[in-house]
XYZ file of N, CA and C in Angstrom:
501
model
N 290.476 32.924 26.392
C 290.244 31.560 25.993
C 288.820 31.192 26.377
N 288.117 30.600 25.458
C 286.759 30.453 25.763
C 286.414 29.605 26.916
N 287.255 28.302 27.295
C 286.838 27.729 28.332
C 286.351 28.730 29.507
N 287.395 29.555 29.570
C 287.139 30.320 30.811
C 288.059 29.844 31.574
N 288.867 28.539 31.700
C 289.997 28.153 32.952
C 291.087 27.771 31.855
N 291.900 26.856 32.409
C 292.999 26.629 31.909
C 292.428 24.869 31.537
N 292.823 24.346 30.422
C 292.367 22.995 30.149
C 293.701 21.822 30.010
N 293.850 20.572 30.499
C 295.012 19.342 30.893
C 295.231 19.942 29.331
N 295.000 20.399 28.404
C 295.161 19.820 27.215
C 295.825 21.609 26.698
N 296.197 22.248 27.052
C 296.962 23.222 26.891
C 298.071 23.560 27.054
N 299.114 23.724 25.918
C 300.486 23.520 26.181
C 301.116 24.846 25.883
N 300.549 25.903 25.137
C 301.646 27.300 25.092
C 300.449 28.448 25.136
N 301.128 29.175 25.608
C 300.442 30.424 25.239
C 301.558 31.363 24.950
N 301.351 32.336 23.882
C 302.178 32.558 23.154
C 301.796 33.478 21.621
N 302.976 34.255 21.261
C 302.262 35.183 20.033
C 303.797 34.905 19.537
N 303.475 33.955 17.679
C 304.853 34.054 17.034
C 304.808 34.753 16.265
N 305.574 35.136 16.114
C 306.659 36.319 15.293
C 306.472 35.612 13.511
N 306.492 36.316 12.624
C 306.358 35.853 11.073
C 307.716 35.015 11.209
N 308.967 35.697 11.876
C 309.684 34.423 11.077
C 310.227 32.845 12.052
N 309.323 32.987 12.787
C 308.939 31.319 13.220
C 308.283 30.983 12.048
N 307.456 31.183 11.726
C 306.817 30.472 10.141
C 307.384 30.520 8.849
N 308.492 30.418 8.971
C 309.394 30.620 7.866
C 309.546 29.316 7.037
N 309.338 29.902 5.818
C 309.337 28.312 4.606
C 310.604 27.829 5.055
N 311.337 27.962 5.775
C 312.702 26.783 5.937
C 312.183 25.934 7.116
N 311.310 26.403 8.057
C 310.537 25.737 9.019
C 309.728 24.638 8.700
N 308.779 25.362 7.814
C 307.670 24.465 6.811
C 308.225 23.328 6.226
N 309.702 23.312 5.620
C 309.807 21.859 4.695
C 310.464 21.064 5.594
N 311.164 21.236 6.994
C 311.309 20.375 7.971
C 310.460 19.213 8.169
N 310.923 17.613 8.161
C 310.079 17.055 7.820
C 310.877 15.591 8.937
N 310.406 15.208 9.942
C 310.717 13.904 10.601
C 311.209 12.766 9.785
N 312.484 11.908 9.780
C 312.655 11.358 8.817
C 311.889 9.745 8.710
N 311.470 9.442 10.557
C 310.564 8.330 10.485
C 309.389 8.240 9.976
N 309.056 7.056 9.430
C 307.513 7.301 8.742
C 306.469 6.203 9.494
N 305.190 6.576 9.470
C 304.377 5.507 9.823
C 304.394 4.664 9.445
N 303.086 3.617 9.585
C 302.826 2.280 8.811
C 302.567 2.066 7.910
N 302.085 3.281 7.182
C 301.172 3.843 6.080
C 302.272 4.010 4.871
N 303.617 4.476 5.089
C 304.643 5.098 5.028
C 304.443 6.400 4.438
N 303.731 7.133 4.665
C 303.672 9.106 5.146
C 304.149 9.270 6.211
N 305.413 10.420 5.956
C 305.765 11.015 7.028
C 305.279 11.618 7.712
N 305.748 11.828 9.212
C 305.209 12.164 10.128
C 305.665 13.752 10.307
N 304.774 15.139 10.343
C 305.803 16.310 9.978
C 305.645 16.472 11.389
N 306.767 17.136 11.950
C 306.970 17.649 13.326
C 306.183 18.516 13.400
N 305.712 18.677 14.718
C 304.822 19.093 15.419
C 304.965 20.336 15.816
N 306.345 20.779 15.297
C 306.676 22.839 15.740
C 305.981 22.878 14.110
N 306.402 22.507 13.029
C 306.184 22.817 11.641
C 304.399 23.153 11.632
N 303.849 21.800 12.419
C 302.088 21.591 12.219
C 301.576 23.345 12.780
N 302.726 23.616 14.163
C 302.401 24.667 14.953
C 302.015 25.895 13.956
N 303.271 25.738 13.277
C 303.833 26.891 12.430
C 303.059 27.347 11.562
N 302.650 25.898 10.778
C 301.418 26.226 9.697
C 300.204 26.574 9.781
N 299.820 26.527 11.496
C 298.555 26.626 11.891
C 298.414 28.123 12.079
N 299.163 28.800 12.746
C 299.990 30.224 13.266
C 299.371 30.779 11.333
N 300.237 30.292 10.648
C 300.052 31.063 9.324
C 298.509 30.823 8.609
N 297.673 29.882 8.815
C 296.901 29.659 8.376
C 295.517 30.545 9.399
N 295.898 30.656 10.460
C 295.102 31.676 11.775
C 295.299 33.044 11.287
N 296.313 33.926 10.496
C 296.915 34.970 10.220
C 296.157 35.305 8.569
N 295.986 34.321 8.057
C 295.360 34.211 6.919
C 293.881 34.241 7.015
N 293.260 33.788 7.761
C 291.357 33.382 8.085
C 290.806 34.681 8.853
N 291.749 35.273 10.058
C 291.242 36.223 11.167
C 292.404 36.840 11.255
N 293.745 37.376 10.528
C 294.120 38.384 11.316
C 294.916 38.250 12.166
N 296.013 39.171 12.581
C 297.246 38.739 13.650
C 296.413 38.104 14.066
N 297.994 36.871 14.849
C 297.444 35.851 16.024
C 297.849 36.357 17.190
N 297.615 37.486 17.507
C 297.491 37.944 18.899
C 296.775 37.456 19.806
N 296.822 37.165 20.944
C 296.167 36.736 22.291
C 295.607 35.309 21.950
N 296.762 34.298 21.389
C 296.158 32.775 20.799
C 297.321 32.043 21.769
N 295.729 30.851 21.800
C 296.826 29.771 22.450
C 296.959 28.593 21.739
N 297.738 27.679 21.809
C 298.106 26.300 21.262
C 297.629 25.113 21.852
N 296.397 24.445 21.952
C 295.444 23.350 22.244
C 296.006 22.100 21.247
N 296.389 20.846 22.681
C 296.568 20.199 21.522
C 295.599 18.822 22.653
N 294.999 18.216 21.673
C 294.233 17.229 22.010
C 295.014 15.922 21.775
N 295.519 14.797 22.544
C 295.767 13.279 21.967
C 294.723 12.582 22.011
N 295.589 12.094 20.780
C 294.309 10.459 20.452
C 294.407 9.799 21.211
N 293.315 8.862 21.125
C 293.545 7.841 22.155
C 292.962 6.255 21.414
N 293.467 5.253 22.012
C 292.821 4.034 21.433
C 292.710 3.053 22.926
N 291.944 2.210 22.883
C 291.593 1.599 24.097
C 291.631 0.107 24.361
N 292.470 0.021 25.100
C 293.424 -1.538 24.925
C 292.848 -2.607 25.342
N 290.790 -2.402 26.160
C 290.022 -3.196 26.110
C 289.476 -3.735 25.014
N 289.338 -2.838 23.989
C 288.433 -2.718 22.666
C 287.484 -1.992 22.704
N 286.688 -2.084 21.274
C 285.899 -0.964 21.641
C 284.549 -0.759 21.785
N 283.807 -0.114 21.799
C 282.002 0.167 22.135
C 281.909 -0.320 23.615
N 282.605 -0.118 24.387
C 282.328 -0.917 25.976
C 282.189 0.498 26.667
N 282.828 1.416 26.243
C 282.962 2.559 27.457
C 281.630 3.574 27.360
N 280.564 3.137 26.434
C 278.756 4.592 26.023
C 278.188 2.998 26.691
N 278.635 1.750 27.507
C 277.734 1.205 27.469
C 277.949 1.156 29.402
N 278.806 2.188 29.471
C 278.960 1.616 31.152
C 280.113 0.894 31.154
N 280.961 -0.058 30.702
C 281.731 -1.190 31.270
C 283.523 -0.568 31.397
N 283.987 -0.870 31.870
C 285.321 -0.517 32.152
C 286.304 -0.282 31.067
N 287.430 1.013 30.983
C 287.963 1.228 29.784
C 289.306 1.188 30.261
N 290.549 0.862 29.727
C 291.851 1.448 29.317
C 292.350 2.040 28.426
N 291.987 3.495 28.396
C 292.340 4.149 26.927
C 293.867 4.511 27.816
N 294.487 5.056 26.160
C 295.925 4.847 26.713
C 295.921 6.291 25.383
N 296.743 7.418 25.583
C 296.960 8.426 24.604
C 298.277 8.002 24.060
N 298.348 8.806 22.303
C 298.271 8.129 21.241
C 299.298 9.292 21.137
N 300.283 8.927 19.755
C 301.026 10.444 19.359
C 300.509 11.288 18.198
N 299.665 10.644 17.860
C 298.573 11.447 17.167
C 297.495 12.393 17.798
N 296.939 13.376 17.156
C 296.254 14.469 18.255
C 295.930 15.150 17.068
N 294.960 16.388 17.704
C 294.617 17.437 17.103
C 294.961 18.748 17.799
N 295.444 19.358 16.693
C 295.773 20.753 17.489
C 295.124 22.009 16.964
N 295.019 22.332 17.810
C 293.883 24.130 17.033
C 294.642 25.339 17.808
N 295.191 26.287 17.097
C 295.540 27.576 17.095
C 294.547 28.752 17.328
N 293.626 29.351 18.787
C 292.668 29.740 19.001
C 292.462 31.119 19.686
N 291.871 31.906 19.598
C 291.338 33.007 20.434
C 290.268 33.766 20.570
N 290.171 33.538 21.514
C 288.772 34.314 22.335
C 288.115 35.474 21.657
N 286.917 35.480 21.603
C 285.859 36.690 21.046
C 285.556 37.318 22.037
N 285.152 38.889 21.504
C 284.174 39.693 22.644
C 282.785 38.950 22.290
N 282.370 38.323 20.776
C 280.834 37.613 20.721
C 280.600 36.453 20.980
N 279.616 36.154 20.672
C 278.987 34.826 20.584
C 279.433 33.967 19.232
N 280.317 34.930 18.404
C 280.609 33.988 17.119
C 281.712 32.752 17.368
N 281.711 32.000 16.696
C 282.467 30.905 16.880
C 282.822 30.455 15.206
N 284.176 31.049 14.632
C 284.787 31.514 13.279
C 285.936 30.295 13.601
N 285.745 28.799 12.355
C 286.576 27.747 11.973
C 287.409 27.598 10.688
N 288.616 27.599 10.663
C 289.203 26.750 9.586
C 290.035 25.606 9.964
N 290.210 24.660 8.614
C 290.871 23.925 8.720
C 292.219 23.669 7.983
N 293.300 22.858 8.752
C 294.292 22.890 7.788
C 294.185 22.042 6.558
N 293.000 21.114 6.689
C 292.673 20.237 5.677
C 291.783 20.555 4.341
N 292.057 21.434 3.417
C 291.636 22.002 2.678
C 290.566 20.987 1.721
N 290.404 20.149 2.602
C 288.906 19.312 2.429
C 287.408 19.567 2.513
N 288.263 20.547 3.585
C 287.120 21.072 5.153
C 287.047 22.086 5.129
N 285.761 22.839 4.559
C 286.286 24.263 4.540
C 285.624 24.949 5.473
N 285.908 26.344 5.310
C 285.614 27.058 7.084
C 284.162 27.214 7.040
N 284.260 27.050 8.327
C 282.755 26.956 9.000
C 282.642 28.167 10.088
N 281.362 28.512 10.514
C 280.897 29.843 11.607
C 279.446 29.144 11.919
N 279.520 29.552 13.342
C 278.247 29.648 13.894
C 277.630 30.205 15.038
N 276.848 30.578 15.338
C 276.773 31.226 16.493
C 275.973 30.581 17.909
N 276.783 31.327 18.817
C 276.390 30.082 20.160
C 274.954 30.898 20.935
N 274.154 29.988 20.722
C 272.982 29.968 21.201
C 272.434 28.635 21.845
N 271.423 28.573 23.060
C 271.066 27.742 23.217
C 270.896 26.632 22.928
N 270.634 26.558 21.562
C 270.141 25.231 20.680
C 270.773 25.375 19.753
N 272.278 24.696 19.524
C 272.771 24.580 18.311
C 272.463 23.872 17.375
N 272.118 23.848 16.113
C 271.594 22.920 15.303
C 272.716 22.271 14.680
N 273.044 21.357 14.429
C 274.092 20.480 13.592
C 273.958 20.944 12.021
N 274.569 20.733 11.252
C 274.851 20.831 10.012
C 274.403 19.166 9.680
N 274.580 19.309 7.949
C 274.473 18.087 7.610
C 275.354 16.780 8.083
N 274.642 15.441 7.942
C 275.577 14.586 8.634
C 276.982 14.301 8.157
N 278.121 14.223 8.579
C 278.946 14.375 8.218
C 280.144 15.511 8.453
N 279.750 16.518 8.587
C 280.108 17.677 8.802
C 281.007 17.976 9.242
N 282.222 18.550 9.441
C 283.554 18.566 10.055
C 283.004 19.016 11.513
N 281.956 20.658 11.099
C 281.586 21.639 12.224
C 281.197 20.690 13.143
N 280.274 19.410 12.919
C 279.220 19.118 14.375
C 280.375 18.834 15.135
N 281.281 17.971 15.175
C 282.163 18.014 16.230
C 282.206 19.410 16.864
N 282.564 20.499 16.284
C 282.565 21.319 17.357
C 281.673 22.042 18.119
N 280.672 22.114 17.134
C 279.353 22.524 17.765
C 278.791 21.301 18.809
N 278.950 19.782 18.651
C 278.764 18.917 19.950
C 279.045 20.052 21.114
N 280.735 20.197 20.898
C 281.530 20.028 22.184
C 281.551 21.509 22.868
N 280.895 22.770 21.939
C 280.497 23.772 22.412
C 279.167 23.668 23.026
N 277.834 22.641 22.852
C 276.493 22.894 22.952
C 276.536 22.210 24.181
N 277.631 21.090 24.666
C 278.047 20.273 25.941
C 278.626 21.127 26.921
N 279.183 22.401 26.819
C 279.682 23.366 27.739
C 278.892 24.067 27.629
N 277.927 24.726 26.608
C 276.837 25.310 27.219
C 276.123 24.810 28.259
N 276.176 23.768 28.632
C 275.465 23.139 29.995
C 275.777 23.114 31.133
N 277.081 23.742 31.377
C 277.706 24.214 32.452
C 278.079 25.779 32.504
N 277.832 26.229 31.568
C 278.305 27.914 31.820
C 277.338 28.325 30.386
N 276.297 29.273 30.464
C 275.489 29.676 29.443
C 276.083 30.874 28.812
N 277.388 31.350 29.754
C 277.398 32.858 29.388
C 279.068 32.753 28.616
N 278.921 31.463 27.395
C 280.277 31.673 26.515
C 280.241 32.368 25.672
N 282.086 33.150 25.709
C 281.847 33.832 24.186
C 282.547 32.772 23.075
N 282.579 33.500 22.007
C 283.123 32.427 20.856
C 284.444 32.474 20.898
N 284.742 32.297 19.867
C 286.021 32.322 19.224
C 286.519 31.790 17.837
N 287.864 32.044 17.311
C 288.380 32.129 16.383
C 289.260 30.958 16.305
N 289.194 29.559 15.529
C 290.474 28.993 15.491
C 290.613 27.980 14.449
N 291.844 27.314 13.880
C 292.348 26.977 13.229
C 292.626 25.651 13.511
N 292.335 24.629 12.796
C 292.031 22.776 13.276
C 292.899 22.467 12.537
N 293.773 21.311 13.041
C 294.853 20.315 12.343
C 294.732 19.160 12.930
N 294.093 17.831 12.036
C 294.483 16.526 12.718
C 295.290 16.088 12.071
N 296.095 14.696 12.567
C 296.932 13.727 12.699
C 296.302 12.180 12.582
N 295.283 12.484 13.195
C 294.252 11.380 13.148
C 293.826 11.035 11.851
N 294.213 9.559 11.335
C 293.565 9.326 10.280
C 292.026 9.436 10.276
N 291.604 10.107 8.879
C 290.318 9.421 8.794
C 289.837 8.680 7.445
């Protein structure tokens, strides 16, 4: 795992089998709906599809773990917390989850489940350059070029993005 430790935000480690991803898995579907009224698909299914979509981009998902990030919204409001002033963020049941594993290189190999977004690569060097504005990648290249500042000697990795998060 590229961090190098274990991260609050890591919940399995784990290698599934093809028939965890089984189309009877896939059309499993939560019967509550948001506000929006789109259903909400369970979160083994999101797993599932991510697993198959990692198997599809790079190849068994051997030696992958399951990262799942929550949203958060902040019950002060917002722009107060880049200015200094006090926050209550509170996590959300929305999140992002990425299906991931570690490189022997410096490459850093993306897809997404949002076939909006298509896959991205880049390689970790000192000075990452952003892509155009907008970009799905700069998020991750931010949040890789921000840990380059604490450990210079990362390798990449391989993984597979799913949000929940409207955008």
């Amino acid at each position: 795992f590229f961090f190098k430790q274990k991260t609050a935000y890591e919940i399995y480690q784990c290698d599934w089998s093809s028939d965890v991803c089984s189309s009877d898995l896939l059309v499993r579907r939560r019967t509550n709906l948001d506000r929006r009224n789109v259903p909400l698909i369970d979160e083994t299914v999101r797993i599932g599809h991510l697993y198959q979509l990692f198997d599809q981009h790079f190849g068994r998902t051997g030696g992958t773990r399951v990262v799942r990030a929550p949203g958060r919204v902040n019950l002060i409001g917002d722009h107060i917390d880049y200015n200094g002033l006090s926050v209550l963020p509170m996590a959300i049941q929305r999140n992002t989850l990425l299906v991931i594993r570690a490189r022997d290189d410096r490459t850093v190999r993306l897809a997404n489940a949002d076939e909006r977004f298509p896959p991205r690569s880049f390689k970790i060097e000192s000075r990452i350059e952003p892509n155009d504005a907008g970009d799905w990648v700069n998020y991750v290249k931010a949040a890789v070029q921000t840990l380059l500042e604490k450990d210079r000697d990362l390798n990449g990795f391989d993984a597979v993005v799913s949000g929940s998060i409207p955008i």
